[in-house]
GROMACS .gro file of C-alpha atoms in nm:
model
  353
    1MET     CA    1  -5.620  13.900   5.613
    2SER     CA    2  -5.654  13.816   5.204
    3GLU     CA    3  -5.503  13.568   5.015
    4GLU     CA    4  -5.288  13.796   4.825
    5LYS     CA    5  -5.150  13.976   5.122
    6LYS     CA    6  -5.052  13.661   5.289
    7LEU     CA    7  -4.871  13.510   5.024
    8ARG     CA    8  -4.683  13.881   4.938
    9MET     CA    9  -4.577  13.853   5.287
   10GLN     CA   10  -4.511  13.475   5.323
   11LEU     CA   11  -4.232  13.520   5.024
   12GLN     CA   12  -4.125  13.829   5.160
   13CYS     CA   13  -3.999  13.710   5.466
   14PRO     CA   14  -4.034  13.294   5.426
   15MET     CA   15  -3.996  13.056   5.636
   16PRO     CA   16  -3.744  12.940   5.814
   17LYS     CA   17  -3.657  12.485   5.834
   18LEU     CA   18  -3.671  12.358   6.174
   19ASP     CA   19  -3.719  12.005   6.346
   20PHE     CA   20  -4.037  12.117   6.461
   21ASP     CA   21  -4.363  12.156   6.331
   22VAL     CA   22  -4.535  12.250   6.669
   23ILE     CA   23  -4.491  12.403   6.977
   24THR     CA   24  -4.468  12.146   7.267
   25LEU     CA   25  -4.388  12.274   7.692
   26GLY     CA   26  -4.068  12.251   7.616
   27HIS     CA   27  -4.066  12.546   7.412
   28GLY     CA   28  -4.221  12.768   7.686
   29SER     CA   29  -3.853  12.625   7.973
   30GLY     CA   30  -3.644  12.818   7.825
   31GLY     CA   31  -3.419  12.537   7.786
   32LEU     CA   32  -3.292  12.495   7.381
   33LEU     CA   33  -3.613  12.494   7.253
   34THR     CA   34  -3.737  12.852   7.353
   35ASN     CA   35  -3.403  12.930   7.182
   36LYS     CA   36  -3.425  12.725   6.908
   37LEU     CA   37  -3.843  12.895   6.854
   38LEU     CA   38  -3.680  13.209   6.923
   39ASP     CA   39  -3.373  13.231   6.706
   40SER     CA   40  -3.486  13.129   6.415
   41GLY     CA   41  -3.795  13.389   6.458
   42VAL     CA   42  -3.832  13.663   6.772
   43PHE     CA   43  -3.500  13.806   6.726
   44ASP     CA   44  -3.399  13.740   6.274
   45LEU     CA   45  -3.817  13.844   6.221
   46LEU     CA   46  -3.788  14.161   6.463
   47SER     CA   47  -3.451  14.265   6.498
   48ASN     CA   48  -3.329  14.610   6.591
   49PRO     CA   49  -3.008  14.664   6.834
   50ILE     CA   50  -3.241  14.671   7.157
   51LEU     CA   51  -3.385  14.339   7.130
   52ASN     CA   52  -3.096  14.226   6.995
   53ALA     CA   53  -2.910  14.256   7.342
   54ARG     CA   54  -3.185  14.001   7.489
   55HIS     CA   55  -3.159  14.147   7.815
   56ASP     CA   56  -3.411  14.079   8.108
   57GLY     CA   57  -3.527  14.478   7.978
   58ALA     CA   58  -3.475  14.727   7.751
   59LEU     CA   59  -3.281  14.985   7.841
   60LEU     CA   60  -3.403  15.335   7.630
   61GLU     CA   61  -3.337  15.724   7.620
   62LEU     CA   62  -3.696  15.860   7.675
   63GLU     CA   63  -3.745  16.274   7.735
   64GLY     CA   64  -4.033  16.460   7.735
   65LYS     CA   65  -4.353  16.413   7.856
   66THR     CA   66  -4.430  16.037   7.773
   67ALA     CA   67  -4.715  15.767   7.763
   68PHE     CA   68  -4.753  15.450   7.861
   69SER     CA   69  -5.029  15.157   7.754
   70THR     CA   70  -5.066  14.822   7.788
   71ASP     CA   71  -5.380  14.544   7.569
   72SER     CA   72  -5.387  14.187   7.629
   73PHE     CA   73  -5.502  14.033   7.290
   74LEU     CA   74  -5.747  13.718   7.273
   75VAL     CA   75  -5.960  13.705   6.912
   76SER     CA   76  -6.079  13.385   6.792
   77PRO     CA   77  -6.009  13.300   6.567
   78ILE     CA   78  -5.720  13.406   6.552
   79PHE     CA   79  -5.705  13.460   6.194
   80PHE     CA   80  -6.007  13.623   6.013
   81PRO     CA   81  -6.053  13.844   5.714
   82GLY     CA   82  -5.807  14.140   5.738
   83GLY     CA   83  -5.565  14.028   5.950
   84ASN     CA   84  -5.516  13.824   6.295
   85ILE     CA   85  -5.440  13.851   6.644
   86GLY     CA   86  -5.061  13.978   6.559
   87GLU     CA   87  -5.112  14.205   6.405
   88LEU     CA   88  -5.441  14.394   6.630
   89ALA     CA   89  -5.193  14.353   6.939
   90VAL     CA   90  -4.913  14.634   6.784
   91ASN     CA   91  -5.157  14.796   6.632
   92GLY     CA   92  -5.447  14.820   6.910
   93THR     CA   93  -5.163  14.988   7.128
   94VAL     CA   94  -5.023  15.140   6.868
   95ASN     CA   95  -5.376  15.320   6.855
   96ASP     CA   96  -5.419  15.363   7.248
   97LEU     CA   97  -5.114  15.579   7.270
   98ALA     CA   98  -5.201  15.788   6.989
   99MET     CA   99  -5.573  15.859   7.221
  100CYS     CA  100  -5.340  15.995   7.384
  101GLY     CA  101  -5.159  16.228   7.158
  102ALA     CA  102  -4.851  16.054   7.192
  103VAL     CA  103  -4.589  15.911   6.872
  104PRO     CA  104  -4.565  15.569   6.972
  105LYS     CA  105  -4.192  15.412   6.945
  106TYR     CA  106  -4.099  15.082   7.146
  107LEU     CA  107  -4.325  14.831   7.241
  108SER     CA  108  -4.292  14.528   7.430
  109LEU     CA  109  -4.492  14.158   7.314
  110SER     CA  110  -4.531  13.859   7.510
  111PHE     CA  111  -4.686  13.527   7.395
  112ILE     CA  112  -4.865  13.274   7.561
  113ILE     CA  113  -4.895  12.981   7.369
  114GLU     CA  114  -5.168  12.678   7.354
  115GLU     CA  115  -4.902  12.375   7.337
  116GLY     CA  116  -4.980  12.218   6.987
  117LEU     CA  117  -5.003  12.463   6.773
  118LYS     CA  118  -4.860  12.530   6.385
  119VAL     CA  119  -4.502  12.622   6.419
  120SER     CA  120  -4.656  12.746   6.094
  121GLU     CA  121  -4.935  12.987   6.245
  122PHE     CA  122  -4.719  13.113   6.505
  123TRP     CA  123  -4.474  13.316   6.203
  124ASP     CA  124  -4.761  13.409   5.990
  125VAL     CA  125  -4.829  13.525   6.378
  126LEU     CA  126  -4.513  13.704   6.373
  127VAL     CA  127  -4.503  13.825   6.042
  128ALA     CA  128  -4.812  14.003   6.036
  129VAL     CA  129  -4.636  14.243   6.381
  130LYS     CA  130  -4.304  14.273   6.144
  131PHE     CA  131  -4.570  14.454   5.931
  132ALA     CA  132  -4.753  14.580   6.168
  133CYS     CA  133  -4.449  14.718   6.351
  134GLU     CA  134  -4.297  14.854   6.072
  135LYS     CA  135  -4.606  14.996   5.887
  136ALA     CA  136  -4.665  15.188   6.222
  137GLY     CA  137  -4.242  15.237   6.247
  138VAL     CA  138  -4.236  15.124   6.594
  139HIS     CA  139  -4.028  14.860   6.740
  140VAL     CA  140  -4.056  14.607   6.965
  141VAL     CA  141  -3.785  14.612   7.211
  142THR     CA  142  -3.851  14.300   7.501
  143GLY     CA  143  -4.075  14.052   7.608
  144ASP     CA  144  -4.182  13.669   7.689
  145THR     CA  145  -4.308  13.333   7.551
  146LYS     CA  146  -4.460  13.051   7.812
  147VAL     CA  147  -4.597  12.747   7.678
  148VAL     CA  148  -4.953  12.627   7.812
  149GLU     CA  149  -5.068  12.255   7.828
  150LYS     CA  150  -5.305  12.146   7.558
  151GLY     CA  151  -5.659  12.274   7.674
  152LYS     CA  152  -5.551  12.566   7.895
  153GLY     CA  153  -5.571  12.851   7.688
  154ASP     CA  154  -5.656  12.921   7.289
  155LYS     CA  155  -5.411  12.861   7.025
  156ILE     CA  156  -5.196  13.180   7.093
  157PHE     CA  157  -5.268  13.522   7.307
  158ILE     CA  158  -5.043  13.824   7.325
  159ASN     CA  159  -4.984  14.129   7.559
  160THR     CA  160  -4.869  14.413   7.414
  161SER     CA  161  -4.761  14.718   7.603
  162GLY     CA  162  -4.564  15.078   7.424
  163ILE     CA  163  -4.394  15.308   7.486
  164GLY     CA  164  -4.420  15.723   7.296
  165LYS     CA  165  -4.337  16.089   7.362
  166VAL     CA  166  -4.633  16.262   7.354
  167HIS     CA  167  -4.711  16.555   7.080
  168SER     CA  168  -4.530  16.919   7.169
  169LYS     CA  169  -4.948  16.978   7.063
  170ALA     CA  170  -5.138  16.767   7.305
  171ASN     CA  171  -5.348  16.829   7.545
  172ILE     CA  172  -5.558  16.555   7.511
  173ALA     CA  173  -5.852  16.506   7.850
  174ALA     CA  174  -6.203  16.477   7.863
  175SER     CA  175  -6.165  16.786   8.063
  176ASN     CA  176  -6.109  17.017   7.802
  177ILE     CA  177  -6.431  16.889   7.626
  178LYS     CA  178  -6.662  17.201   7.563
  179LYS     CA  179  -7.063  17.270   7.498
  180GLY     CA  180  -7.106  17.275   7.082
  181ASP     CA  181  -6.775  17.046   7.047
  182LYS     CA  182  -6.872  16.848   6.705
  183ILE     CA  183  -6.787  16.445   6.771
  184ILE     CA  184  -6.620  16.303   6.463
  185ILE     CA  185  -6.642  15.943   6.375
  186SER     CA  186  -6.294  15.837   6.153
  187GLY     CA  187  -6.428  15.585   5.947
  188GLN     CA  188  -6.729  15.317   5.902
  189VAL     CA  189  -6.863  15.152   6.214
  190ALA     CA  190  -6.873  14.770   6.298
  191THR     CA  191  -6.654  14.608   6.013
  192HIS     CA  192  -6.381  14.411   6.286
  193GLY     CA  193  -6.674  14.284   6.501
  194MET     CA  194  -6.916  14.168   6.207
  195ALA     CA  195  -6.537  14.094   5.986
  196ILE     CA  196  -6.460  13.845   6.291
  197MET     CA  197  -6.838  13.700   6.323
  198SER     CA  198  -6.961  13.701   5.979
  199VAL     CA  199  -6.648  13.438   5.981
  200ARG     CA  200  -6.826  13.283   6.254
  201GLU     CA  201  -7.134  13.227   6.209
  202GLY     CA  202  -7.067  13.101   5.831
  203LEU     CA  203  -7.194  13.401   5.686
  204GLU     CA  204  -7.155  13.505   5.346
  205PHE     CA  205  -7.223  13.851   5.148
  206ASP     CA  206  -7.169  13.927   4.780
  207SER     CA  207  -6.779  14.029   4.894
  208GLU     CA  208  -6.646  13.883   5.238
  209ILE     CA  209  -6.620  14.226   5.524
  210GLN     CA  210  -6.268  14.255   5.635
  211SER     CA  211  -6.145  14.425   5.917
  212ASP     CA  212  -6.099  14.772   5.939
  213THR     CA  213  -5.773  14.665   6.181
  214THR     CA  214  -5.466  14.946   6.099
  215ASN     CA  215  -5.230  15.257   6.283
  216LEU     CA  216  -5.392  15.564   6.327
  217ASN     CA  217  -5.089  15.734   6.528
  218HIS     CA  218  -4.912  15.850   6.143
  219ILE     CA  219  -5.319  16.060   6.046
  220ILE     CA  220  -5.345  16.174   6.443
  221THR     CA  221  -4.985  16.356   6.431
  222LYS     CA  222  -5.074  16.539   6.152
  223LEU     CA  223  -5.388  16.612   6.269
  224LEU     CA  224  -5.217  16.770   6.549
  225ASP     CA  225  -4.961  16.907   6.344
  226GLN     CA  226  -5.247  17.145   6.202
  227PHE     CA  227  -5.565  17.101   6.524
  228GLY     CA  228  -5.350  17.047   6.845
  229GLU     CA  229  -5.545  17.253   7.071
  230SER     CA  230  -5.880  17.228   6.901
  231ILE     CA  231  -5.868  16.888   6.956
  232HIS     CA  232  -5.952  16.805   7.271
  233LEU     CA  233  -6.040  16.444   7.335
  234LEU     CA  234  -5.965  16.129   7.139
  235THR     CA  235  -6.053  15.761   7.200
  236ASP     CA  236  -6.052  15.438   7.011
  237PRO     CA  237  -6.380  15.226   6.995
  238THR     CA  238  -6.269  14.941   7.096
  239ARG     CA  239  -6.474  14.662   7.346
  240GLY     CA  240  -6.863  14.804   7.396
  241GLY     CA  241  -6.836  14.995   7.062
  242VAL     CA  242  -6.928  15.424   6.998
  243ALA     CA  243  -7.196  15.398   7.202
  244THR     CA  244  -7.043  15.265   7.514
  245VAL     CA  245  -6.754  15.502   7.443
  246LEU     CA  246  -6.986  15.830   7.427
  247LYS     CA  247  -7.171  15.685   7.743
  248GLU     CA  248  -6.927  15.722   7.946
  249THR     CA  249  -6.795  16.018   7.818
  250ALA     CA  250  -7.054  16.186   7.874
  251GLN     CA  251  -7.105  16.050   8.197
  252SER     CA  252  -6.757  16.146   8.312
  253ILE     CA  253  -6.780  16.541   8.154
  254ASN     CA  254  -7.142  16.572   8.267
  255LEU     CA  255  -7.240  16.743   7.960
  256GLY     CA  256  -7.478  16.583   7.775
  257ILE     CA  257  -7.442  16.407   7.379
  258ASP     CA  258  -7.693  16.471   7.082
  259ILE     CA  259  -7.607  16.208   6.779
  260PHE     CA  260  -7.750  16.146   6.472
  261GLN     CA  261  -7.796  15.785   6.295
  262LYS     CA  262  -7.822  15.969   5.932
  263ASP     CA  263  -7.435  16.092   6.014
  264ILE     CA  264  -7.311  15.742   6.145
  265PRO     CA  265  -7.094  15.615   5.849
  266ILE     CA  266  -7.116  15.172   5.786
  267ASN     CA  267  -7.080  14.936   5.525
  268ASN     CA  268  -7.367  14.813   5.321
  269GLN     CA  269  -7.290  14.458   5.456
  270VAL     CA  270  -7.220  14.560   5.804
  271ALA     CA  271  -7.535  14.697   5.856
  272SER     CA  272  -7.723  14.358   5.729
  273ALA     CA  273  -7.483  14.139   5.874
  274CYS     CA  274  -7.576  14.326   6.227
  275GLU     CA  275  -7.915  14.295   6.169
  276LEU     CA  276  -7.911  13.971   6.067
  277LEU     CA  277  -7.783  13.843   6.408
  278GLY     CA  278  -8.027  14.073   6.533
  279LEU     CA  279  -7.677  14.373   6.670
  280ASP     CA  280  -7.722  14.708   6.684
  281PRO     CA  281  -7.350  14.837   6.512
  282LEU     CA  282  -7.356  15.042   6.732
  283TYR     CA  283  -7.215  14.810   7.011
  284VAL     CA  284  -6.954  14.628   6.851
  285ALA     CA  285  -6.601  14.663   6.853
  286ASN     CA  286  -6.435  14.847   6.613
  287GLU     CA  287  -5.994  14.810   6.576
  288GLY     CA  288  -5.938  15.088   6.340
  289LEU     CA  289  -6.187  15.377   6.412
  290PHE     CA  290  -6.057  15.726   6.676
  291LEU     CA  291  -6.401  15.906   6.801
  292ALA     CA  292  -6.244  16.290   6.749
  293PHE     CA  293  -6.436  16.581   7.012
  294VAL     CA  294  -6.298  16.907   6.806
  295GLY     CA  295  -6.349  17.257   6.887
  296GLU     CA  296  -6.674  17.407   6.681
  297ASP     CA  297  -6.457  17.644   6.489
  298GLU     CA  298  -6.242  17.398   6.383
  299ALA     CA  299  -6.461  17.099   6.321
  300GLU     CA  300  -6.545  17.070   5.910
  301ASN     CA  301  -6.134  17.158   5.826
  302LEU     CA  302  -6.008  16.861   6.060
  303LEU     CA  303  -6.304  16.633   5.871
  304SER     CA  304  -6.162  16.753   5.550
  305LYS     CA  305  -5.826  16.718   5.610
  306LEU     CA  306  -5.865  16.366   5.741
  307GLN     CA  307  -6.059  16.266   5.490
  308ARG     CA  308  -5.789  16.314   5.293
  309ASP     CA  309  -5.644  16.062   5.467
  310GLU     CA  310  -5.641  15.663   5.401
  311ASN     CA  311  -5.752  15.631   5.762
  312GLY     CA  312  -6.043  15.866   5.698
  313VAL     CA  313  -6.181  15.812   5.405
  314HIS     CA  314  -6.552  15.735   5.523
  315SER     CA  315  -6.453  15.997   5.881
  316LYS     CA  316  -6.775  16.204   5.935
  317ILE     CA  317  -6.944  16.440   6.238
  318ILE     CA  318  -7.236  16.271   6.417
  319GLY     CA  319  -7.255  16.446   6.688
  320THR     CA  320  -7.209  16.742   6.916
  321VAL     CA  321  -7.154  16.876   7.316
  322THR     CA  322  -7.485  17.011   7.455
  323GLY     CA  323  -7.581  17.142   7.741
  324GLU     CA  324  -7.905  16.926   7.828
  325HIS     CA  325  -7.974  16.637   7.974
  326PRO     CA  326  -7.616  16.581   8.087
  327GLY     CA  327  -7.442  16.256   8.165
  328GLN     CA  328  -7.661  16.125   7.892
  329VAL     CA  329  -7.657  15.984   7.511
  330ILE     CA  330  -7.924  16.054   7.271
  331LEU     CA  331  -7.945  15.926   6.948
  332GLU     CA  332  -8.220  16.079   6.635
  333SER     CA  333  -8.330  15.811   6.419
  334ALA     CA  334  -8.284  15.858   6.078
  335ILE     CA  335  -8.693  15.891   6.056
  336GLY     CA  336  -8.628  16.166   6.366
  337GLY     CA  337  -8.762  15.957   6.705
  338LYS     CA  338  -8.459  16.022   6.973
  339ARG     CA  339  -8.419  15.723   7.228
  340ALA     CA  340  -8.106  15.724   7.486
  341VAL     CA  341  -7.829  15.522   7.391
  342SER     CA  342  -7.680  15.313   7.700
  343MET     CA  343  -7.371  15.122   7.769
  344LEU     CA  344  -7.283  14.804   7.658
  345PRO     CA  345  -7.555  14.620   8.018
  346GLY     CA  346  -7.360  14.265   7.934
  347GLU     CA  347  -7.080  14.050   7.645
  348GLN     CA  348  -7.235  14.151   7.334
  349LEU     CA  349  -6.944  13.915   7.080
  350PRO     CA  350  -6.694  13.697   7.292
  351ARG     CA  351  -6.319  13.648   7.222
  352ILE     CA  352  -6.310  13.973   6.889
  353CYS     CA  353  -6.033  14.138   7.032
   0.00000   0.00000   0.00000
């Protein structure tokens, strides 16, 4: 997160005066300390009528087809260029719902905090949650806080679950993919993973690599409004990266996928970081991208609309679905060579989301 962005958020949401500076085991006991932490933080900052009821669960009125998703976030470090674990948790679940063709509405938010975390750091995470929720248009309606002993966590872990109503024009399923479908990526690959790794490895570039974490639900809704029937599959290439998602898809539909290296957008500094660390950017995690499998007739029109959105400026068509080599993903290199693309075989980058 840039210092300017962080300062702006702090000025808008100044930290309350508390009589403790660090989180202790008592803050997870459910007693007075827990109430002090939640009253001065979570409930005031994330206030809405459903959360304010402070019941054991949230009572919701839902109509029609509904999507539900859950995810856990263990990123290290918890503060990184372009964001922190708080907005990452909100954006991650919001985007999972959007990939289902749903309009996210409600979130649960649960913290597992390591004893000794500075209250000021917890506040910064909460403020990031607040602003990410406002940007995505969702409400936190229930949650939980636990504290574990020093050495049994890593500052803070977050779980978010989300619910949203499925868009009336959405019919998102791998089984809808057809030969000739175009594969569109919404932006530059590997940015989030390299933002994390550049901090860990102390890499310095002309300008700081910023995580791409953001909510994608608004642009997805716009695309579904206009191109709903032509959007056959939406998916976000987080852990395992673009390569793993495409390989999984090819296997599930028993069709082939051809992708072209020259068309895959990547920031120059991100590409340099990958080269320095010996990493293939196709396997690096992303947090603000989606892949869309779109009918051939509407692919260019959808791409044009996407490129006019702030979250799709660098979007491109990177490949095609084919009847050849079923279950395989074939990458054509910039010099014309071809190779098969497999799933990520093991752990490439630890703790990046």
